[in-house]
Amino acid sequence: MRTKRIMVMGAGGSGKTTLAHALNGDYSPVKRTPCLVYGARTIDAPAAYLESPWMVHHLIAEAQNASHVLMLVDQTKTREVYSPGFALAFRAPVIGVITKEGKSREQLARCEKELLKAGVQPPFYRVVFPSGEGLPELEKRLSSN
């Protein structure tokens, strides 16, 4: 039987690889992810798979090997990347993660709205690097299911 891993997906620059490294306990430098990368605990999906309509089915298929799916939204960006109801395509529990430090309550509200529109149910987890703020709460949630 395959080891179930945590799939991490989101737009380019949203912190996917940084979060995957943290979840894996990997402290090597972060580089652009050109293809699916299997870590000790994670599957790091490149942004191109999410941002190209003809590649999205690869994410859905690969999520069959996931224990959880983390859908990341970057507070500093304004472009929506998830289609309505996208989270409903996955069998594994989907967790919404809001990354980076926002400057206003409106940015946080926009991220929450995008996750809800994509079909992700609260609670949402805010994770900020390099401080690692919010990571212990997310780890607790991942270990509870």
Short mmCIF file of C-alpha atoms in Angstrom, two decimals:
data_model
loop_
_atom_site.label_atom_id
_atom_site.label_comp_id
_atom_site.label_asym_id
_atom_site.label_seq_id
_atom_site.Cartn_x
_atom_site.Cartn_y
_atom_site.Cartn_z
CA MET A 1 0.00 0.00 0.00
CA ARG A 2 1.24 3.49 -0.84
CA THR A 3 2.03 6.00 1.85
CA LYS A 4 -0.60 8.73 1.87
CA ARG A 5 0.93 12.18 1.63
CA ILE A 6 -0.36 15.72 2.04
CA MET A 7 -0.92 17.39 -1.34
CA VAL A 8 -0.01 21.10 -1.41
CA MET A 9 -1.42 23.24 -4.23
CA GLY A 10 -1.83 26.92 -5.03
CA ALA A 11 -0.88 29.72 -7.39
CA GLY A 12 2.71 30.55 -8.26
CA GLY A 13 4.51 32.26 -5.40
CA SER A 14 1.88 31.34 -2.80
CA GLY A 15 4.34 29.46 -0.59
CA LYS A 16 3.60 25.85 -1.57
CA THR A 17 7.18 24.63 -1.57
CA THR A 18 8.04 26.57 1.59
CA LEU A 19 5.09 24.96 3.38
CA ALA A 20 5.93 21.51 1.97
CA HIS A 21 9.53 21.88 3.18
CA ALA A 22 8.31 22.87 6.65
CA LEU A 23 5.92 19.90 6.84
CA ASN A 24 8.74 17.58 5.74
CA GLY A 25 11.28 19.07 8.16
CA ASP A 26 13.42 19.99 5.15
CA TYR A 27 15.56 23.10 5.60
CA SER A 28 17.24 23.15 2.18
CA PRO A 29 16.84 26.22 -0.05
CA VAL A 30 13.49 26.51 -1.81
CA LYS A 31 13.55 26.32 -5.63
CA ARG A 32 10.89 26.56 -8.30
CA THR A 33 8.90 23.32 -8.61
CA PRO A 34 8.68 22.23 -12.28
CA CYS A 35 6.87 18.91 -11.64
CA LEU A 36 5.23 16.96 -8.84
CA VAL A 37 7.73 16.57 -6.00
CA TYR A 38 7.28 13.81 -3.44
CA GLY A 39 8.61 14.67 -0.01
CA ALA A 40 8.64 12.57 3.14
CA ARG A 41 5.09 13.71 3.98
CA THR A 42 3.99 15.85 1.04
CA ILE A 43 3.23 16.03 -2.66
CA ASP A 44 4.25 19.50 -3.86
CA ALA A 45 2.24 20.39 -6.96
CA PRO A 46 3.59 23.03 -9.35
CA ALA A 47 1.41 26.08 -10.00
CA ALA A 48 1.29 25.23 -13.72
CA TYR A 49 -0.88 22.21 -12.95
CA LEU A 50 -3.49 24.45 -11.33
CA GLU A 51 -3.18 27.41 -13.68
CA SER A 52 -3.46 25.41 -16.95
CA PRO A 53 -6.97 24.06 -17.61
CA TRP A 54 -5.60 21.02 -19.44
CA MET A 55 -3.36 20.08 -16.45
CA VAL A 56 -5.93 20.26 -13.62
CA HIS A 57 -6.98 16.65 -14.14
CA HIS A 58 -3.43 15.62 -13.11
CA LEU A 59 -3.99 17.24 -9.70
CA ILE A 60 -7.30 15.46 -9.26
CA ALA A 61 -5.78 12.10 -10.23
CA GLU A 62 -2.72 12.57 -8.02
CA ALA A 63 -4.88 13.53 -5.05
CA GLN A 64 -6.03 9.90 -4.96
CA ASN A 65 -2.70 9.29 -3.19
CA ALA A 66 -3.24 12.08 -0.66
CA SER A 67 -4.28 11.94 2.97
CA HIS A 68 -5.20 15.66 2.82
CA VAL A 69 -5.28 18.38 0.19
CA LEU A 70 -4.04 21.83 1.20
CA MET A 71 -5.38 24.61 -1.02
CA LEU A 72 -3.25 27.73 -0.54
CA VAL A 73 -4.33 31.31 -1.12
CA ASP A 74 -1.79 34.15 -0.96
CA GLN A 75 -3.04 37.27 0.88
CA THR A 76 -0.78 39.54 -1.15
CA LYS A 77 -2.34 38.55 -4.51
CA THR A 78 -5.76 39.51 -5.85
CA ARG A 79 -6.23 37.00 -8.68
CA GLU A 80 -8.49 34.02 -7.96
CA VAL A 81 -6.98 30.70 -9.02
CA TYR A 82 -9.60 28.13 -7.99
CA SER A 83 -12.76 27.54 -9.98
CA PRO A 84 -16.07 27.43 -8.10
CA GLY A 85 -16.52 24.10 -6.30
CA PHE A 86 -13.01 22.88 -7.18
CA ALA A 87 -12.47 21.35 -3.71
CA LEU A 88 -15.42 19.03 -4.27
CA ALA A 89 -13.37 17.06 -6.84
CA PHE A 90 -11.21 15.55 -4.07
CA ARG A 91 -11.94 12.53 -1.87
CA ALA A 92 -9.36 13.49 0.75
CA PRO A 93 -10.18 16.19 3.30
CA VAL A 94 -9.47 19.64 1.85
CA ILE A 95 -7.98 22.29 4.14
CA GLY A 96 -7.78 25.97 3.26
CA VAL A 97 -4.47 27.68 4.05
CA ILE A 98 -3.99 31.44 3.81
CA THR A 99 -0.34 32.34 3.34
CA LYS A 100 1.81 35.43 3.71
CA GLU A 101 1.15 38.49 5.85
CA GLY A 102 -1.77 40.62 4.72
CA LYS A 103 -1.89 44.32 5.41
CA SER A 104 -5.66 44.58 5.86
CA ARG A 105 -8.70 42.69 7.08
CA GLU A 106 -10.12 43.00 3.53
CA GLN A 107 -7.27 40.87 2.13
CA LEU A 108 -7.99 38.13 4.65
CA ALA A 109 -11.73 38.32 3.90
CA ARG A 110 -11.02 38.04 0.15
CA CYS A 111 -8.97 34.87 0.73
CA GLU A 112 -11.68 33.34 2.91
CA LYS A 113 -14.29 34.18 0.26
CA GLU A 114 -12.19 32.52 -2.48
CA LEU A 115 -11.77 29.36 -0.41
CA LEU A 116 -15.50 29.21 0.37
CA LYS A 117 -16.34 29.73 -3.32
CA ALA A 118 -13.96 26.87 -4.19
CA GLY A 119 -15.89 24.60 -1.80
CA VAL A 120 -13.41 24.53 1.10
CA GLN A 121 -15.06 24.47 4.52
CA PRO A 122 -13.73 26.47 7.50
CA PRO A 123 -11.74 26.61 9.65
CA PHE A 124 -9.01 28.13 7.50
CA TYR A 125 -5.40 28.22 8.68
CA ARG A 126 -3.11 31.23 8.36
CA VAL A 127 0.54 30.30 7.94
CA VAL A 128 3.30 32.90 7.67
CA PHE A 129 6.97 32.24 6.89
CA PRO A 130 9.78 32.62 7.85
CA SER A 131 8.31 32.87 11.37
CA GLY A 132 6.24 29.71 10.99
CA GLU A 133 3.25 31.45 12.58
CA GLY A 134 0.19 29.20 12.33
CA LEU A 135 2.16 26.07 11.41
CA PRO A 136 1.60 24.28 14.76
CA GLU A 137 -2.18 24.70 14.42
CA LEU A 138 -2.09 23.31 10.88
CA GLU A 139 0.11 20.37 11.99
CA LYS A 140 -2.38 19.62 14.77
CA ARG A 141 -5.25 19.55 12.27
CA LEU A 142 -3.30 17.29 9.90
CA SER A 143 -2.55 14.81 12.67
CA SER A 144 -6.16 14.75 13.95
CA ASN A 145 -7.65 12.99 10.84
#
